[in-house]
Short mmCIF file of C-alpha atoms and ligand atoms in Angstrom, two decimals:
data_model
loop_
_atom_site.label_atom_id
_atom_site.label_comp_id
_atom_site.label_asym_id
_atom_site.label_seq_id
_atom_site.Cartn_x
_atom_site.Cartn_y
_atom_site.Cartn_z
CA MET D 1 42.78 -59.07 -20.20
CA LYS D 2 39.54 -57.31 -19.38
CA ILE D 3 37.36 -57.07 -16.28
CA MET D 4 33.65 -57.91 -16.41
CA LYS D 5 31.69 -57.02 -13.29
CA PHE D 6 28.09 -58.12 -12.81
CA GLY D 7 25.82 -56.56 -10.21
CA GLY D 8 23.30 -58.20 -7.91
CA THR D 9 20.36 -58.14 -10.33
CA SER D 10 22.54 -59.62 -13.10
CA VAL D 11 23.15 -62.71 -10.97
CA GLY D 12 20.00 -62.55 -8.83
CA ARG D 13 18.04 -65.21 -10.70
CA PRO D 14 19.16 -68.56 -12.11
CA GLU D 15 18.34 -67.57 -15.69
CA ARG D 16 20.28 -64.33 -15.29
CA MET D 17 23.32 -66.27 -14.15
CA HIS D 18 23.00 -68.27 -17.36
CA GLN D 19 23.01 -65.01 -19.32
CA VAL D 20 26.16 -63.96 -17.49
CA LYS D 21 27.71 -67.27 -18.49
CA ASP D 22 26.82 -66.52 -22.14
CA LEU D 23 28.35 -63.05 -21.92
CA ILE D 24 31.64 -64.12 -20.40
CA THR D 25 32.15 -66.92 -22.90
CA ARG D 26 31.93 -64.57 -25.88
CA GLY D 27 35.20 -63.47 -27.45
CA ASP D 28 38.72 -64.70 -27.00
CA GLU D 29 40.16 -62.12 -24.66
CA PRO D 30 40.95 -63.44 -21.17
CA LYS D 31 38.77 -61.92 -18.47
CA ILE D 32 38.39 -61.58 -14.75
CA VAL D 33 34.73 -61.87 -13.84
CA VAL D 34 33.78 -59.96 -10.67
CA LEU D 35 30.41 -60.80 -9.13
CA SER D 36 28.22 -59.10 -6.54
CA ALA D 37 26.05 -61.07 -4.18
CA LEU D 38 22.62 -62.14 -5.49
CA SER D 39 20.28 -59.14 -5.26
CA GLY D 40 18.81 -58.79 -1.79
CA THR D 41 21.44 -60.94 -0.13
CA THR D 42 23.66 -58.17 1.27
CA ASN D 43 20.57 -56.41 2.63
CA SER D 44 19.55 -59.66 4.36
CA LEU D 45 23.04 -60.10 5.78
CA VAL D 46 22.93 -56.52 7.09
CA GLY D 47 19.62 -57.44 8.74
CA ILE D 48 21.14 -60.53 10.35
CA GLY D 49 24.01 -58.43 11.70
CA GLU D 50 21.58 -55.84 13.05
CA ALA D 51 19.53 -58.47 14.82
CA LEU D 52 22.69 -59.89 16.39
CA ALA D 53 23.91 -56.44 17.38
CA ALA D 54 20.57 -55.94 19.14
CA ALA D 55 21.09 -59.33 20.84
CA ASP D 56 17.91 -60.60 19.20
CA ARG D 57 19.06 -64.09 18.34
CA SER D 58 15.67 -65.45 17.42
CA LEU D 59 15.21 -62.68 14.83
CA ALA D 60 18.71 -63.32 13.51
CA LYS D 61 17.93 -67.03 13.28
CA LEU D 62 14.70 -66.34 11.43
CA ARG D 63 16.51 -64.08 8.94
CA ILE D 64 19.20 -66.71 8.39
CA GLU D 65 16.50 -69.33 7.73
CA GLU D 66 14.72 -67.07 5.23
CA LEU D 67 17.92 -66.41 3.33
CA HIS D 68 18.81 -70.10 3.46
CA SER D 69 15.53 -71.09 1.84
CA HIS D 70 16.14 -68.52 -0.91
CA TYR D 71 19.36 -70.32 -1.82
CA LEU D 72 17.80 -73.76 -1.50
CA ALA D 73 15.23 -72.69 -4.09
CA PHE D 74 17.86 -71.04 -6.29
CA TYR D 75 20.34 -73.79 -7.01
CA PRO D 76 18.04 -76.52 -8.43
CA GLU D 77 16.96 -73.99 -11.06
CA LEU D 78 20.54 -73.03 -11.80
CA LEU D 79 22.01 -76.49 -12.14
CA LYS D 80 20.83 -79.70 -13.81
CA THR D 81 23.16 -82.56 -12.99
CA THR D 82 23.00 -84.44 -9.70
CA GLU D 83 26.70 -83.91 -9.29
CA ALA D 84 26.56 -80.13 -9.68
CA ARG D 85 23.50 -79.90 -7.47
CA ALA D 86 25.20 -81.89 -4.74
CA LYS D 87 28.14 -79.53 -4.95
CA ALA D 88 25.91 -76.45 -4.69
CA GLU D 89 24.09 -77.97 -1.76
CA ALA D 90 27.37 -78.51 0.03
CA ILE D 91 28.45 -74.90 -0.64
CA ILE D 92 25.18 -73.53 0.70
CA GLN D 93 25.35 -75.88 3.67
CA GLU D 94 28.85 -74.70 4.53
CA HIS D 95 28.00 -70.99 4.46
CA PHE D 96 24.77 -71.30 6.39
CA GLU D 97 26.40 -73.52 8.98
CA PHE D 98 28.94 -70.74 9.41
CA LEU D 99 26.17 -68.17 9.89
CA ASN D 100 24.46 -70.42 12.41
CA ILE D 101 27.66 -70.81 14.39
CA LEU D 102 27.93 -67.01 14.62
CA LEU D 103 24.57 -67.05 16.35
CA LYS D 104 26.17 -68.83 19.25
CA ILE D 105 29.22 -66.67 19.83
CA SER D 106 29.41 -63.12 21.11
CA PHE D 107 28.90 -60.54 18.44
CA ASN D 108 31.33 -57.81 17.38
CA GLU D 109 32.12 -55.67 14.36
CA ALA D 110 34.63 -58.15 12.92
CA ILE D 111 31.97 -60.86 13.02
CA ASN D 112 29.55 -58.52 11.32
CA ARG D 113 31.99 -58.05 8.45
CA ASP D 114 32.38 -61.82 8.21
CA ILE D 115 28.62 -62.07 7.86
CA LEU D 116 28.57 -59.43 5.12
CA ALA D 117 31.21 -61.34 3.14
CA GLN D 118 29.05 -64.45 2.73
CA GLY D 119 26.98 -63.04 -0.15
CA GLU D 120 29.79 -62.64 -2.66
CA LEU D 121 31.37 -65.94 -1.64
CA LEU D 122 28.08 -67.73 -2.25
CA SER D 123 27.34 -66.09 -5.61
CA THR D 124 30.80 -66.75 -7.03
CA LYS D 125 30.95 -70.33 -5.81
CA LEU D 126 27.52 -71.11 -7.28
CA PHE D 127 28.53 -69.46 -10.54
CA GLN D 128 31.77 -71.43 -10.62
CA THR D 129 29.73 -74.61 -10.11
CA LEU D 130 27.61 -73.67 -13.12
CA LEU D 131 30.73 -73.20 -15.26
CA GLU D 132 32.06 -76.56 -14.10
CA GLU D 133 28.78 -78.28 -14.91
CA LEU D 134 28.98 -76.88 -18.43
CA ASN D 135 32.66 -77.80 -18.80
CA ILE D 136 33.68 -74.18 -19.24
CA PRO D 137 37.27 -73.91 -17.99
CA SER D 138 37.65 -71.22 -15.33
CA VAL D 139 39.80 -70.40 -12.33
CA PHE D 140 38.20 -69.44 -9.01
CA LEU D 141 40.03 -66.64 -7.22
CA VAL D 142 39.36 -65.70 -3.62
CA ALA D 143 39.42 -61.91 -3.42
CA LEU D 144 40.56 -62.14 0.21
CA ASP D 145 43.91 -63.43 -1.10
CA PHE D 146 44.71 -60.19 -2.94
CA MET D 147 42.26 -57.36 -2.16
CA SER D 148 43.35 -55.32 0.84
CA ILE D 149 42.71 -51.99 2.55
CA ASP D 150 44.94 -50.05 4.91
CA GLU D 151 44.15 -48.64 8.36
CA ASN D 152 42.23 -45.75 6.75
CA SER D 153 40.14 -48.22 4.74
CA GLU D 154 41.93 -47.13 1.57
CA PRO D 155 42.68 -49.85 -0.99
CA GLU D 156 46.36 -50.77 -1.22
CA LEU D 157 46.64 -50.68 -4.98
CA SER D 158 50.30 -51.58 -5.32
CA LYS D 159 49.99 -54.55 -2.97
CA ILE D 160 46.85 -55.68 -4.77
CA SER D 161 48.68 -55.44 -8.06
CA GLU D 162 51.67 -57.40 -6.81
CA LYS D 163 49.59 -60.20 -5.29
CA LEU D 164 47.12 -60.52 -8.13
CA THR D 165 49.84 -60.52 -10.78
CA ALA D 166 51.59 -63.35 -8.93
CA ILE D 167 48.34 -65.34 -8.65
CA LEU D 168 47.49 -64.89 -12.33
CA ALA D 169 50.99 -66.02 -13.30
CA LEU D 170 50.18 -69.41 -11.76
CA HIS D 171 47.50 -69.94 -14.42
CA PRO D 172 49.03 -69.26 -17.82
CA GLY D 173 46.71 -69.65 -20.79
CA GLU D 174 43.52 -69.54 -18.72
CA LYS D 175 40.74 -67.41 -20.19
CA ILE D 176 38.21 -67.00 -17.39
CA PHE D 177 38.83 -66.06 -13.77
CA VAL D 178 35.94 -65.66 -11.34
CA THR D 179 36.20 -63.59 -8.17
CA GLN D 180 34.17 -61.68 -5.57
CA GLY D 181 33.41 -58.00 -5.60
CA TYR D 182 33.14 -55.98 -2.39
CA ILE D 183 35.15 -58.16 0.01
CA CYS D 184 38.74 -57.66 1.11
CA LYS D 185 41.12 -57.99 4.04
CA ASN D 186 41.90 -55.06 6.31
CA HIS D 187 45.21 -54.08 7.95
CA ARG D 188 44.47 -56.46 10.85
CA ASN D 189 44.09 -59.24 8.29
CA GLU D 190 40.39 -59.52 9.12
CA VAL D 191 37.67 -59.92 6.53
CA ASP D 192 36.38 -56.49 5.54
CA ASN D 193 34.61 -54.83 2.63
CA LEU D 194 34.69 -51.81 0.34
CA LYS D 195 31.33 -50.47 1.62
CA ARG D 196 27.91 -50.92 0.06
CA GLY D 197 27.96 -51.04 -3.71
CA GLY D 198 31.70 -51.70 -3.53
CA SER D 199 31.84 -54.39 -6.21
CA ASP D 200 32.28 -51.68 -8.85
CA TYR D 201 35.23 -50.44 -6.85
CA THR D 202 36.70 -53.96 -6.78
CA ALA D 203 36.37 -54.15 -10.57
CA SER D 204 38.05 -50.81 -11.09
CA LEU D 205 40.85 -51.64 -8.63
CA ILE D 206 41.51 -54.96 -10.35
CA ALA D 207 41.45 -53.21 -13.74
CA ALA D 208 44.04 -50.74 -12.48
CA ALA D 209 46.08 -53.42 -10.71
CA ILE D 210 46.64 -55.45 -13.87
CA GLN D 211 46.26 -52.53 -16.30
CA ALA D 212 43.36 -54.25 -18.01
CA SER D 213 42.23 -53.33 -21.52
CA ALA D 214 38.75 -52.42 -20.25
CA CYS D 215 36.62 -52.49 -17.13
CA GLU D 216 33.07 -53.50 -18.00
CA ILE D 217 30.37 -52.82 -15.42
CA TRP D 218 27.28 -54.85 -16.31
CA THR D 219 24.02 -53.76 -14.65
CA ASP D 220 20.34 -53.76 -15.51
CA ILE D 221 20.17 -50.33 -17.12
CA ASP D 222 21.52 -49.10 -20.42
CA GLY D 223 24.32 -46.91 -19.11
CA MET D 224 24.50 -43.62 -17.30
CA HIS D 225 21.59 -41.33 -18.09
CA ASN D 226 21.67 -37.61 -18.73
CA ASN D 227 19.23 -37.07 -15.88
CA ASP D 228 17.70 -39.17 -13.11
CA PRO D 229 15.22 -41.52 -14.85
CA ARG D 230 13.43 -42.12 -11.54
CA VAL D 231 12.55 -38.45 -11.21
CA VAL D 232 12.50 -37.03 -14.72
CA ASP D 233 10.68 -38.04 -17.90
CA ARG D 234 12.52 -38.39 -21.20
CA THR D 235 16.07 -39.12 -20.12
CA ARG D 236 18.54 -40.88 -22.38
CA PRO D 237 21.78 -42.82 -21.95
CA ILE D 238 25.04 -40.97 -22.46
CA ALA D 239 27.21 -42.59 -25.11
CA GLU D 240 30.56 -41.23 -24.00
CA MET D 241 31.98 -39.30 -21.13
CA SER D 242 35.33 -38.43 -19.63
CA PHE D 243 36.60 -39.75 -16.31
CA ASP D 244 36.22 -36.24 -14.86
CA GLU D 245 32.60 -35.99 -15.91
CA ALA D 246 31.86 -39.48 -14.60
CA ALA D 247 33.52 -38.75 -11.26
CA GLU D 248 31.36 -35.65 -10.76
CA LEU D 249 28.23 -37.59 -11.67
CA ALA D 250 28.95 -40.75 -9.72
CA TYR D 251 29.32 -38.76 -6.54
CA PHE D 252 26.21 -36.73 -7.16
CA GLY D 253 23.83 -39.59 -6.90
CA ALA D 254 24.06 -41.26 -10.31
CA LYS D 255 23.38 -44.59 -8.62
CA ILE D 256 24.75 -46.70 -11.44
CA LEU D 257 28.36 -46.47 -10.36
CA HIS D 258 30.07 -46.44 -6.97
CA PRO D 259 31.65 -42.97 -6.60
CA ALA D 260 35.12 -44.23 -5.71
CA SER D 261 35.30 -46.55 -8.68
CA ILE D 262 36.44 -43.90 -11.15
CA TRP D 263 39.89 -43.03 -9.79
CA PRO D 264 41.66 -46.41 -10.14
CA ALA D 265 40.58 -46.77 -13.77
CA GLN D 266 41.39 -43.13 -14.44
CA GLN D 267 44.83 -43.37 -12.90
CA PHE D 268 45.80 -46.20 -15.23
CA ASN D 269 43.69 -44.98 -18.10
CA VAL D 270 41.55 -48.12 -18.35
CA PRO D 271 38.31 -47.37 -20.21
CA VAL D 272 35.19 -48.14 -18.18
CA LYS D 273 32.08 -49.38 -19.98
CA LEU D 274 28.64 -49.38 -18.40
CA LEU D 275 26.64 -52.12 -20.09
CA ASN D 276 23.22 -53.72 -19.78
CA THR D 277 22.98 -57.46 -19.13
CA MET D 278 19.43 -57.49 -20.49
CA GLU D 279 20.49 -55.74 -23.70
CA PRO D 280 24.09 -56.76 -24.30
CA GLU D 281 24.23 -55.26 -27.80
CA ALA D 282 23.23 -51.78 -26.64
CA HIS D 283 26.03 -49.21 -26.68
CA GLY D 284 25.85 -48.28 -23.00
CA THR D 285 28.21 -45.61 -21.69
CA LEU D 286 31.92 -45.48 -22.42
CA ILE D 287 34.01 -43.58 -19.88
CA LYS D 288 37.51 -42.67 -21.00
CA GLU D 289 40.27 -40.13 -20.64
CA LYS D 290 39.26 -37.62 -23.31
CA VAL D 291 36.03 -36.89 -25.07
CA GLU D 292 35.51 -34.50 -27.96
CA THR D 293 32.08 -33.26 -26.92
CA THR D 294 31.53 -30.05 -24.97
CA GLY D 295 28.49 -28.55 -23.28
CA VAL D 296 26.05 -30.01 -20.78
CA LYS D 297 26.09 -33.77 -20.75
CA ALA D 298 24.19 -34.73 -17.66
CA ILE D 299 22.44 -33.53 -14.57
CA ALA D 300 22.45 -35.29 -11.23
CA ALA D 301 21.00 -34.47 -7.86
CA LYS D 302 21.94 -35.32 -4.34
CA ASP D 303 19.41 -35.02 -1.53
CA GLY D 304 19.85 -34.83 2.19
CA ILE D 305 22.13 -31.82 2.07
CA THR D 306 22.47 -29.28 4.86
CA ALA D 307 23.67 -25.76 4.17
CA ILE D 308 25.51 -23.83 6.88
CA LYS D 309 26.10 -20.09 6.62
CA ILE D 310 28.64 -18.36 8.81
CA LYS D 311 28.35 -14.58 8.74
CA SER D 312 31.00 -12.44 10.32
CA THR D 313 32.31 -8.94 9.87
CA ARG D 314 35.62 -10.38 11.05
CA MET D 315 35.84 -12.06 7.68
CA LEU D 316 36.05 -8.71 5.93
CA LEU D 317 39.57 -8.26 4.56
CA ALA D 318 40.83 -10.91 6.96
CA TYR D 319 43.02 -13.81 6.06
CA GLY D 320 42.97 -17.16 7.80
CA PHE D 321 39.25 -16.96 8.44
CA LEU D 322 38.31 -19.77 6.05
CA ARG D 323 41.05 -21.98 7.40
CA LYS D 324 39.65 -21.66 10.91
CA VAL D 325 36.17 -22.49 9.65
CA PHE D 326 37.37 -25.50 7.67
CA GLU D 327 39.42 -26.79 10.57
CA ILE D 328 36.25 -27.33 12.53
CA PHE D 329 34.83 -29.57 9.81
CA GLU D 330 38.14 -31.37 9.61
CA LYS D 331 38.17 -31.93 13.36
CA TYR D 332 34.80 -33.71 13.08
CA LYS D 333 35.80 -35.60 9.91
CA THR D 334 32.89 -34.05 8.04
CA PRO D 335 33.44 -33.51 4.31
CA ILE D 336 32.25 -30.26 2.74
CA ASP D 337 30.66 -30.54 -0.71
CA MET D 338 29.87 -27.04 -1.91
CA ILE D 339 31.26 -23.67 -0.88
CA THR D 340 30.25 -20.13 -1.76
CA THR D 341 31.65 -16.97 -0.27
CA SER D 342 30.87 -13.27 -0.05
CA GLU D 343 32.95 -10.59 1.65
CA VAL D 344 31.27 -11.15 4.97
CA ALA D 345 29.87 -14.66 4.84
CA VAL D 346 30.62 -18.15 3.74
CA SER D 347 28.14 -20.94 3.04
CA VAL D 348 29.11 -24.59 2.93
CA THR D 349 27.14 -27.78 2.51
CA ILE D 350 27.55 -31.14 4.20
CA ASP D 351 25.66 -34.41 4.01
CA ASP D 352 27.00 -36.11 7.10
CA LEU D 353 25.12 -34.75 10.09
CA SER D 354 26.67 -36.99 12.75
CA HIS D 355 28.54 -34.09 14.36
CA LEU D 356 26.29 -31.21 13.36
CA SER D 357 25.63 -29.93 16.87
CA GLN D 358 29.32 -29.89 17.85
CA ILE D 359 30.23 -28.21 14.57
CA LEU D 360 27.58 -25.53 15.05
CA GLU D 361 28.66 -24.90 18.60
CA GLU D 362 32.24 -24.28 17.52
CA LEU D 363 31.23 -22.18 14.52
CA ASN D 364 29.22 -19.89 16.76
CA GLN D 365 32.42 -18.29 18.03
CA PHE D 366 33.00 -16.81 14.54
CA GLY D 367 29.68 -15.07 14.01
CA THR D 368 26.06 -15.74 13.24
CA VAL D 369 25.37 -19.24 12.02
CA GLU D 370 22.33 -20.25 10.01
CA VAL D 371 21.35 -23.77 9.02
CA ASP D 372 19.07 -24.92 6.20
CA GLN D 373 18.24 -28.59 6.12
CA ASN D 374 16.55 -30.73 3.43
CA GLN D 375 18.45 -29.16 0.58
CA THR D 376 19.36 -30.72 -2.75
CA ILE D 377 22.50 -30.17 -4.77
CA ILE D 378 21.86 -30.22 -8.48
CA CYS D 379 25.01 -30.75 -10.41
CA ILE D 380 25.18 -29.89 -14.11
CA VAL D 381 28.08 -31.74 -15.67
CA GLY D 382 29.75 -31.58 -19.04
CA ASN D 383 33.16 -31.34 -20.59
CA LEU D 384 34.19 -27.64 -20.58
CA VAL D 385 30.77 -26.62 -19.29
CA SER D 386 32.30 -23.53 -17.76
CA GLU D 387 33.72 -22.41 -21.13
CA THR D 388 30.74 -23.19 -23.28
CA LYS D 389 28.87 -20.04 -24.15
CA GLY D 390 25.35 -19.75 -22.83
CA VAL D 391 25.41 -22.69 -20.43
CA LEU D 392 25.09 -20.58 -17.30
CA LYS D 393 22.28 -18.58 -18.84
CA SER D 394 20.32 -21.66 -19.89
CA VAL D 395 20.76 -23.13 -16.40
CA MET D 396 19.58 -19.96 -14.70
CA ASP D 397 16.67 -19.53 -17.13
CA ALA D 398 15.51 -23.06 -16.39
CA LEU D 399 15.74 -22.38 -12.65
CA LEU D 400 13.98 -19.01 -12.82
CA PRO D 401 10.82 -20.16 -11.00
CA TYR D 402 12.75 -21.65 -8.06
CA PRO D 403 14.59 -19.99 -5.19
CA VAL D 404 18.24 -20.97 -5.57
CA ARG D 405 20.15 -21.04 -2.26
CA MET D 406 23.73 -21.40 -3.59
CA VAL D 407 25.49 -21.46 -6.97
CA SER D 408 28.95 -22.85 -7.52
CA TYR D 409 30.56 -22.15 -10.87
CA GLY D 410 34.16 -22.27 -12.04
CA GLY D 411 35.38 -24.71 -9.41
CA SER D 412 36.08 -27.16 -12.20
CA ARG D 413 35.64 -26.81 -15.92
CA HIS D 414 33.12 -29.62 -15.94
CA ASN D 415 30.55 -28.57 -13.43
CA VAL D 416 27.99 -26.01 -12.31
CA SER D 417 26.26 -26.83 -9.04
CA VAL D 418 23.24 -25.22 -7.49
CA LEU D 419 21.59 -25.79 -4.15
CA LEU D 420 17.90 -25.50 -3.53
CA ASP D 421 15.26 -26.76 -1.16
CA SER D 422 14.44 -30.42 -1.86
CA THR D 423 10.77 -29.61 -2.41
CA TYR D 424 11.77 -27.99 -5.73
CA LYS D 425 13.98 -30.83 -6.87
CA LYS D 426 11.67 -32.70 -9.21
CA ALA D 427 10.34 -29.59 -10.93
CA ALA D 428 13.82 -28.07 -11.21
CA LEU D 429 15.29 -31.25 -12.71
CA GLN D 430 12.47 -31.49 -15.23
CA SER D 431 12.83 -27.84 -16.17
CA LEU D 432 16.61 -28.20 -16.59
CA ASN D 433 16.04 -31.33 -18.65
CA GLU D 434 13.99 -29.34 -21.11
CA GLY D 435 16.12 -26.20 -20.97
CA VAL D 436 19.77 -27.15 -21.14
CA PHE D 437 20.18 -30.10 -23.47
CA LYS D 438 20.56 -29.42 -27.14
CA TRP D 439 18.57 -32.32 -28.58
N1 LIG Y 501 26.82 -56.86 -2.44
C1 LIG Y 501 27.30 -55.59 -2.03
C2 LIG Y 501 26.16 -54.62 -1.85
O1 LIG Y 501 25.01 -54.97 -2.09
C3 LIG Y 501 28.31 -55.02 -2.96
C4 LIG Y 501 27.81 -54.71 -4.34
O2 LIG Y 501 26.82 -55.27 -4.78
O3 LIG Y 501 28.42 -53.89 -5.03
O4 LIG Y 501 26.39 -53.52 -1.44
MG1 LIG Y 502 25.74 -52.56 -7.25
#
């Protein structure tokens, strides 16, 4: 059994949905098809929730009507028969009636999450209707019946596995299962979600839960690139990478994959393939346990970083100093990304500024604190990068013209990270692109 996940743009137009249908009906292996909402839908649903949160019902109503007309224009192009069209109309009717009812009751966070769940329910139901119209046998699974998160919003993998295995056992011999990405139940048994872009995470969790043969993530680009194609010229897709390399890259802004979606597949050693719906024969990127290649494989950047330097002579030869510093970040639930130390100072970076002022206030008791905002982390990733001769030199040579604020090397064997002011990002990425890859 394999997992095939299709993102919003892959299902965002009727003809694309037909392509998805072609892709999932190739080959004999049974598959679970995980779909995102049609592109733009989740953003619209967020907008509806925001309007309701601001008690602006007429704006919410307008946004619901706009989205409704999008679906009313979508289904006649997707489906041909009167029967299938009537079914689609009823599905759309049901979900928009639900949204309209929410307009009338008092708004809260649980209702907001109910709103957000409508996109994936709509896309999968419409897709299932298409399969039925074409007499393609398939089983519709409601993700809310098996996907769950605990009180810390962490997926409950063993429960998911147990429930999903039991559900699949009810359908022996079936080849195609269709289900929703992103949505789940939380510990209060309310509808919840795996955060924006979470459909990849769903796919990876399902792959781990049933120990699938592969987890295919179908998008509209040809795999993970060796550098950010939006910023840098002449990038190319990476054919193969390890889970460790992919995890470093996914976090550092390689938008193609949700950062959390690596660990479930990695834990159960399910290969992940990043494939292109528009070019199904292209190789894409294969992510697996071990790769033979060494050296720099890719570069990724993450903006919106703030560097904080704490300088204190009390740090000199002292123990326990770093713990006290880190405890402050822990207290405010603020993750630290990069760390560098000297004998008398430590610099850390964060990207969540919600508690910056409280953190700074508490840090002040330890010494002088300096803050640099608008920084970018550039992360140079590759299997055994730290042991490959010359990598550090080529990185530093490429960065020679730019003031580097922090360097982190040796933290893992797959990564060198540097921090610099965001104004240098584009030029630095381009220079690294030319300097560190052996073409
Ligand atoms: N539809 C959700 C979003 O746009 C989940 C996903 O597409 O992965 O964030
Ligand atoms: Mg996505």
